[in-house]
Amino acid sequence: MLLKPLAERRSGRFSRERPAPHETRVRVPEAALTRDVGGREFVAFVVDVRYGSKWQEDAIVGCAYRASGNLFIERDNEYFPAALLLGKQVNAVAGVCRAAPARS
Amino acid sequence: MGTFTGQTDGTARDALSLHPRSARALPSIHEKTKSFEGVPRRRGVRKFFSHWVGRGFLILMLVGSALITAMSLPYFDFETLPPFVVEKLPLKFEALWLAALRVHVAAAALGFPLCLGLMTRALQKRPLWHRWIGRAAGVIVLFALVPSGFVLSSEAKGGRIVTVGFVLSGLIVGSAMVSGVRAARRRDLTSHARAMRHVIGQMSVAVVSRALIVGLDAAGIDPDLAYVVALWAPVLATVAVVEVISRRPMAWSRHRVELVERITRELSPLALVVRIRAFVRPLARFGR
């Protein structure tokens, strides 16, 4: 959903943008679903990229919502819709991708 | 020297064999001809190579400039941000930074080809064109390219070391352009050429740096390191190359001397006086 459009967008061009990674992998650190403050279930994910022989972990950090399928990515401790990576001008969304405090 | 050519080996030796030392010192005709002909031949080869290296550089830079311009067109899409900008988000002063990016790209797309054109013999032979295009290029570089570059450098990828690299390159371009214009105004064409080579050299960093990024990526170098190397190496190497070229003693050909004389005449206030005299004299004669 995210990696394919990203790969299509990058094309190893004559530009100062970061070159396309030689390999990309997605990890899900915790398989269990988490609930945010609104009670919606999401799962966190990270994307690692490889340049040469070296893997750079956590190149993209984000979360995916189970019911809606919405993807968010983290930038400067804020979460934005993943469309940001595709160049869309979007604002940070408060309260997403953060686990609700545990009830005592 | 040249008189030996066409003579047989024996004749030449006989002609100078009166003194035994001179006969011993005399190389064979074949060697002699080779050594004397070698000098102009080597000069010719060097001239040929320097001519084609210069021309090749201009062509490569023009192609590179066109490629960068083509790749930069998405920066003018006001709906979608290009990946180069997305990588930097969120920016402190996003609107200012994006405006600076667009000004910088437009100024470079116009200014770099103009500066490359000014380096060609065709435009240098036409002083009036050279002067006016030079003025346009100077304004674009000093009032658009360099200031917008400074704004962009504040948010450069790779941190302070890259920011310093961009600022240094911008300072070289700005100061060389000012000193080049001042040199032209006082008719010091040697200093003018040296300063303008620095301007072109630093502008060429845009092309060389991108080519290096592509090459270092193909070699599997970490992109963060590659970005720093691809900026600093061409900036410093260009300064060194320009200084070496500018300090090289030049054998001024008759053609080049004529060209400089022509440009100097165009710039000279004496030319105006001569023109006025040429106009006034017939009138004065007519009045007698």
Coordinates of C-alpha atoms in Angstrom, one line a residue:
Chain A
M1 CA 0.0 0.0 0.0
L2 CA 2.8 2.4 0.8
L3 CA 6.0 0.9 -0.5
K4 CA 4.9 0.3 -4.0
P5 CA 3.8 3.9 -4.7
L6 CA 7.0 5.1 -3.0
A7 CA 9.2 2.9 -5.2
E8 CA 7.3 4.1 -8.3
R9 CA 7.8 7.7 -7.2
R10 CA 11.6 7.3 -6.9
S11 CA 13.5 6.5 -10.0
G12 CA 17.2 7.0 -9.2
R13 CA 17.1 10.4 -10.9
F14 CA 19.8 13.1 -11.5
S15 CA 18.6 14.9 -8.3
R16 CA 19.7 15.7 -4.8
E17 CA 17.0 13.5 -3.4
R18 CA 18.0 10.4 -1.4
P19 CA 18.7 7.6 -3.9
A20 CA 16.2 4.7 -4.0
P21 CA 17.2 2.0 -1.5
H22 CA 18.7 -1.2 -2.9
E23 CA 16.3 -3.2 -0.7
T24 CA 13.4 -2.4 1.6
R25 CA 11.7 -4.5 4.3
V26 CA 8.8 -4.0 6.6
R27 CA 8.8 -5.2 10.2
V28 CA 6.0 -5.4 12.7
P29 CA 7.7 -5.1 16.2
E30 CA 4.6 -6.1 18.1
A31 CA 2.2 -8.5 16.4
A32 CA -0.6 -7.8 19.0
L33 CA -3.0 -5.0 18.1
T34 CA -2.9 -1.9 20.2
R35 CA -5.8 0.5 21.0
D36 CA -5.3 4.3 20.7
V37 CA -7.1 6.9 22.9
G38 CA -10.1 6.7 20.7
G39 CA -10.4 2.9 21.1
R40 CA -9.4 2.1 17.6
E41 CA -7.1 -0.8 16.9
F42 CA -3.8 -0.3 15.2
V43 CA -0.5 -2.1 14.6
A44 CA 2.8 -0.3 14.6
F45 CA 5.3 -1.0 11.7
V46 CA 8.8 0.1 10.8
V47 CA 10.5 0.2 7.4
D48 CA 14.2 -0.6 7.1
V49 CA 16.2 0.2 4.0
R50 CA 19.5 -1.2 2.7
Y51 CA 22.2 0.8 0.8
G52 CA 25.1 -1.4 -0.2
S53 CA 25.5 -4.0 2.5
K54 CA 24.3 -1.9 5.4
W55 CA 20.7 -1.9 6.7
Q56 CA 19.4 1.3 8.1
E57 CA 16.7 0.5 10.6
D58 CA 13.6 2.6 11.3
A59 CA 13.8 4.6 8.1
I60 CA 10.1 5.0 8.3
V61 CA 8.1 4.5 11.5
G62 CA 4.3 4.4 11.4
C63 CA 1.1 2.5 12.2
A64 CA -1.8 1.0 10.3
Y65 CA -5.4 1.0 11.5
R66 CA -7.1 -2.4 11.2
A67 CA -10.7 -1.2 10.5
S68 CA -10.1 1.7 8.2
G69 CA -6.7 0.7 6.7
N70 CA -5.4 4.2 7.3
L71 CA -1.6 4.5 7.4
F72 CA 0.2 7.1 9.4
I73 CA 3.9 7.9 9.6
E74 CA 6.0 9.6 12.2
R75 CA 7.9 12.9 11.7
D76 CA 9.4 14.9 14.6
N77 CA 7.3 13.1 17.2
E78 CA 4.1 13.8 15.3
Y79 CA 2.0 11.5 13.1
F80 CA 1.0 12.4 9.6
P81 CA -1.1 10.6 7.0
A82 CA 1.2 8.4 4.9
A83 CA 0.2 10.5 1.9
L84 CA 2.8 12.9 3.1
L85 CA 5.5 10.6 1.7
L86 CA 3.8 10.8 -1.7
G87 CA 4.0 14.6 -1.6
K88 CA 0.5 15.5 -0.4
Q89 CA 0.3 18.5 1.8
V90 CA -1.3 17.1 5.0
N91 CA -1.3 18.2 8.6
A92 CA -0.4 16.2 11.7
V93 CA -3.2 14.1 13.3
A94 CA -3.4 14.2 17.0
G95 CA -4.0 11.1 19.1
V96 CA -3.2 8.5 16.4
C97 CA -0.7 5.7 16.7
R98 CA -0.3 6.3 20.4
A99 CA -1.5 3.6 22.8
A100 CA -4.1 4.6 25.3
P101 CA -2.9 4.7 28.9
A102 CA -3.4 1.4 30.6
R103 CA -6.4 1.3 33.0
S104 CA -5.6 0.5 36.6
Chain B
M1 CA 68.2 23.8 -37.9
G2 CA 65.7 23.5 -40.6
T3 CA 68.4 23.5 -43.3
F4 CA 69.4 19.9 -42.4
T5 CA 66.0 18.6 -43.4
G6 CA 66.2 17.3 -46.9
Q7 CA 70.0 16.7 -46.7
T8 CA 71.4 13.2 -46.5
D9 CA 72.9 12.1 -43.2
G10 CA 76.4 12.1 -44.7
T11 CA 76.2 15.6 -46.1
A12 CA 75.1 17.1 -42.8
R13 CA 77.8 15.3 -40.9
D14 CA 80.4 16.3 -43.5
A15 CA 79.4 19.9 -43.3
L16 CA 80.0 20.1 -39.6
S17 CA 82.8 17.6 -39.2
L18 CA 85.6 20.1 -39.3
H19 CA 85.6 20.2 -35.5
P20 CA 85.8 16.8 -34.0
R21 CA 83.8 17.8 -30.9
S22 CA 81.0 19.2 -32.9
A23 CA 80.8 16.1 -35.0
R24 CA 80.6 14.0 -31.8
A25 CA 77.9 16.3 -30.4
L26 CA 75.9 16.2 -33.6
P27 CA 73.0 13.8 -33.5
S28 CA 71.8 12.0 -36.5
I29 CA 69.6 13.9 -38.9
H30 CA 66.8 11.6 -38.0
E31 CA 67.1 12.4 -34.3
K32 CA 67.5 16.1 -35.0
T33 CA 64.4 16.3 -37.1
K34 CA 62.4 14.3 -34.5
S35 CA 63.5 16.6 -31.7
F36 CA 62.7 19.9 -33.5
E37 CA 59.5 18.8 -34.9
G38 CA 58.4 17.3 -31.6
V39 CA 58.0 20.7 -30.0
P40 CA 55.3 22.2 -32.2
R41 CA 53.7 18.8 -32.5
R42 CA 53.5 18.5 -28.7
R43 CA 52.2 22.0 -28.5
G44 CA 49.6 21.2 -31.2
V45 CA 48.5 18.1 -29.4
R46 CA 48.2 20.0 -26.1
K47 CA 46.2 22.8 -27.8
F48 CA 44.0 20.2 -29.5
F49 CA 43.3 18.5 -26.1
S50 CA 42.8 21.7 -24.1
H51 CA 40.4 22.9 -26.9
W52 CA 38.4 19.7 -26.8
V53 CA 38.5 19.4 -23.0
G54 CA 37.1 22.9 -22.8
R55 CA 34.5 22.2 -25.4
G56 CA 33.6 18.8 -23.8
F57 CA 33.2 20.5 -20.4
L58 CA 30.8 23.1 -21.8
I59 CA 28.7 20.5 -23.6
L60 CA 28.6 18.2 -20.6
M61 CA 27.6 21.1 -18.3
L62 CA 24.9 22.2 -20.8
V63 CA 23.5 18.6 -20.9
G64 CA 23.7 18.4 -17.1
S65 CA 22.0 21.8 -16.7
A66 CA 19.2 20.7 -19.0
L67 CA 18.8 17.4 -17.1
I68 CA 18.6 19.2 -13.7
T69 CA 16.1 21.7 -15.1
A70 CA 13.9 18.8 -16.4
M71 CA 14.2 17.0 -13.1
S72 CA 13.3 20.2 -11.2
L73 CA 10.1 20.9 -13.0
P74 CA 8.0 19.0 -10.3
Y75 CA 9.1 21.8 -7.9
F76 CA 6.7 24.0 -9.7
D77 CA 3.8 21.7 -9.0
F78 CA 2.0 23.6 -6.2
E79 CA -0.2 20.6 -5.3
T80 CA 2.3 17.8 -4.8
L81 CA 5.6 18.1 -3.1
P82 CA 8.6 16.4 -4.7
P83 CA 10.5 13.6 -2.8
F84 CA 13.5 16.0 -2.2
V85 CA 11.2 18.3 -0.3
V86 CA 9.2 15.5 1.4
E87 CA 12.5 14.2 2.9
K88 CA 12.9 17.5 4.7
L89 CA 9.4 17.9 6.1
P90 CA 8.5 19.4 8.5
L91 CA 10.4 22.6 7.8
K92 CA 10.6 25.6 10.1
F93 CA 9.8 28.1 7.5
E94 CA 8.2 25.9 4.9
A95 CA 6.7 28.7 2.7
L96 CA 9.9 30.7 2.6
W97 CA 12.0 27.6 1.9
L98 CA 9.8 26.4 -0.9
A99 CA 9.8 29.9 -2.5
A100 CA 13.6 30.0 -2.2
L101 CA 13.8 26.6 -3.8
R102 CA 11.7 27.7 -6.8
V103 CA 13.7 31.0 -7.2
H104 CA 16.9 29.0 -7.0
V105 CA 15.9 26.4 -9.6
A106 CA 14.6 29.1 -12.0
A107 CA 17.7 31.2 -11.5
A108 CA 20.0 28.3 -12.1
A109 CA 18.1 27.1 -15.1
L110 CA 18.5 30.5 -16.7
G111 CA 21.8 31.6 -15.2
F112 CA 24.0 28.6 -15.8
P113 CA 23.4 28.2 -19.5
L114 CA 23.9 32.0 -19.9
C115 CA 27.3 31.8 -18.1
L116 CA 28.3 28.7 -20.2
G117 CA 27.4 30.7 -23.3
L118 CA 29.6 33.6 -22.1
M119 CA 32.5 31.2 -22.0
T120 CA 32.3 30.4 -25.7
R121 CA 34.5 32.1 -28.3
A122 CA 31.4 32.9 -30.3
L123 CA 30.1 35.3 -27.6
Q124 CA 33.5 36.5 -26.6
K125 CA 34.0 37.6 -30.2
R126 CA 30.9 39.8 -29.9
P127 CA 31.7 42.2 -27.0
L128 CA 28.4 44.0 -27.1
W129 CA 26.5 40.7 -26.7
H130 CA 29.0 39.5 -24.2
R131 CA 28.5 42.6 -22.1
W132 CA 24.7 42.6 -22.1
I133 CA 24.3 38.8 -21.5
G134 CA 27.0 39.1 -18.9
R135 CA 25.0 41.8 -17.1
A136 CA 21.8 39.7 -17.2
A137 CA 23.7 36.7 -15.9
G138 CA 25.3 38.8 -13.1
V139 CA 22.0 40.1 -11.9
I140 CA 20.4 36.6 -11.9
V141 CA 23.4 35.1 -10.0
L142 CA 23.8 37.9 -7.5
F143 CA 20.2 38.8 -6.8
A144 CA 18.4 35.4 -7.2
L145 CA 20.7 32.4 -7.3
V146 CA 23.1 33.2 -4.4
P147 CA 20.6 34.6 -1.9
S148 CA 18.1 31.8 -2.4
G149 CA 20.9 29.3 -2.1
F150 CA 21.8 30.7 1.3
V151 CA 18.2 30.2 2.4
L152 CA 18.2 26.6 1.2
S153 CA 21.5 25.8 2.8
S154 CA 20.0 26.5 6.2
E155 CA 18.0 23.3 5.9
A156 CA 20.5 21.2 4.0
K157 CA 20.5 17.5 4.3
G158 CA 23.5 16.1 6.1
G159 CA 23.6 18.8 8.8
R160 CA 26.1 21.6 9.5
I161 CA 29.0 20.3 7.4
V162 CA 26.8 20.3 4.3
T163 CA 25.4 23.8 5.2
V164 CA 28.9 25.1 5.4
G165 CA 29.8 23.5 2.1
F166 CA 26.8 25.2 0.3
V167 CA 27.5 28.6 2.0
L168 CA 31.2 28.4 1.0
S169 CA 30.2 27.6 -2.6
G170 CA 27.7 30.5 -2.6
L171 CA 30.3 32.9 -1.1
I172 CA 32.8 31.9 -3.8
V173 CA 30.2 32.5 -6.6
G174 CA 29.1 35.8 -5.1
S175 CA 32.5 37.2 -4.4
A176 CA 33.9 36.0 -7.7
M177 CA 31.0 37.5 -9.7
V178 CA 31.5 40.9 -7.9
S179 CA 35.3 40.9 -8.5
G180 CA 34.8 39.7 -12.1
V181 CA 32.5 42.5 -12.9
R182 CA 34.8 45.0 -11.3
A183 CA 37.7 43.6 -13.2
A184 CA 35.8 43.9 -16.5
R185 CA 35.0 47.5 -15.6
R186 CA 38.7 48.4 -15.2
R187 CA 39.5 46.4 -18.4
D188 CA 41.5 43.8 -16.5
L189 CA 40.5 40.9 -18.7
T190 CA 42.8 38.4 -17.1
S191 CA 41.3 38.9 -13.7
H192 CA 37.9 38.9 -15.2
A193 CA 38.4 35.5 -16.8
R194 CA 39.8 34.0 -13.6
A195 CA 36.9 35.3 -11.5
M196 CA 34.3 34.0 -14.0
R197 CA 36.0 30.6 -14.2
H198 CA 35.4 30.4 -10.4
V199 CA 31.7 31.3 -10.9
I200 CA 31.3 28.7 -13.7
G201 CA 33.3 26.2 -11.6
Q202 CA 31.1 26.5 -8.6
M203 CA 27.9 26.4 -10.7
S204 CA 29.3 23.2 -12.3
V205 CA 29.3 21.7 -8.8
A206 CA 25.5 21.2 -9.2
V207 CA 26.1 18.8 -12.1
V208 CA 29.2 17.1 -10.9
S209 CA 27.8 16.6 -7.4
R210 CA 24.6 14.9 -8.8
A211 CA 26.7 12.7 -11.0
L212 CA 28.9 11.7 -8.0
I213 CA 25.7 10.9 -5.9
V214 CA 24.6 8.5 -8.7
G215 CA 28.1 7.0 -9.0
L216 CA 28.6 6.6 -5.2
D217 CA 25.2 5.0 -4.9
A218 CA 26.0 2.5 -7.6
A219 CA 29.2 1.7 -5.6
G220 CA 27.1 1.0 -2.6
I221 CA 28.3 3.9 -0.5
D222 CA 26.1 5.1 2.4
P223 CA 24.0 7.9 1.0
D224 CA 24.6 10.2 4.0
L225 CA 28.3 10.0 3.5
A226 CA 28.0 10.1 -0.3
Y227 CA 26.0 13.4 0.0
V228 CA 28.8 15.1 2.0
V229 CA 31.6 13.8 -0.3
A230 CA 29.7 14.7 -3.4
L231 CA 29.4 18.3 -2.2
W232 CA 32.8 19.0 -0.7
A233 CA 35.0 17.2 -3.2
P234 CA 33.8 19.1 -6.3
V235 CA 33.7 22.5 -4.4
L236 CA 37.3 22.2 -3.3
A237 CA 38.5 20.5 -6.5
T238 CA 37.0 23.2 -8.7
V239 CA 38.7 25.9 -6.8
A240 CA 42.1 24.1 -7.2
V241 CA 41.5 23.4 -10.9
V242 CA 40.5 27.0 -11.7
E243 CA 43.5 28.4 -9.9
V244 CA 45.8 26.0 -11.8
I245 CA 44.3 26.9 -15.1
S246 CA 44.4 30.7 -14.3
R247 CA 48.0 30.6 -13.2
R248 CA 49.2 28.5 -16.2
P249 CA 51.4 30.7 -18.4
M250 CA 49.5 31.2 -21.6
A251 CA 51.1 31.3 -25.0
W252 CA 48.9 34.0 -26.4
S253 CA 48.1 33.2 -30.0
R254 CA 47.8 36.1 -32.5
H255 CA 44.0 35.2 -32.7
R256 CA 43.6 35.6 -28.9
V257 CA 45.6 38.9 -28.8
E258 CA 43.4 40.3 -31.6
L259 CA 40.3 39.2 -29.6
V260 CA 41.4 40.9 -26.4
E261 CA 42.4 44.0 -28.3
R262 CA 39.0 44.1 -29.9
I263 CA 37.2 43.7 -26.5
T264 CA 39.5 46.4 -24.9
R265 CA 38.7 48.7 -27.8
E266 CA 35.0 48.1 -27.3
L267 CA 35.3 48.9 -23.6
S268 CA 37.7 51.9 -24.1
P269 CA 36.5 55.5 -23.7
L270 CA 39.1 56.3 -26.3
A271 CA 36.9 54.5 -28.8
L272 CA 34.2 57.0 -28.1
V273 CA 36.6 59.9 -28.7
V274 CA 37.8 58.4 -31.9
R275 CA 34.2 57.9 -33.1
I276 CA 33.3 61.6 -32.2
R277 CA 36.4 62.8 -34.0
A278 CA 35.5 60.7 -37.0
F279 CA 32.1 62.4 -37.0
V280 CA 33.3 65.9 -36.3
R281 CA 36.3 66.1 -38.7
P282 CA 34.3 65.9 -41.9
L283 CA 31.9 68.5 -40.6
A284 CA 34.8 70.8 -39.7
R285 CA 36.3 70.3 -43.1
F286 CA 32.9 71.0 -44.6
G287 CA 32.7 74.3 -42.7
R288 CA 36.0 75.7 -44.1

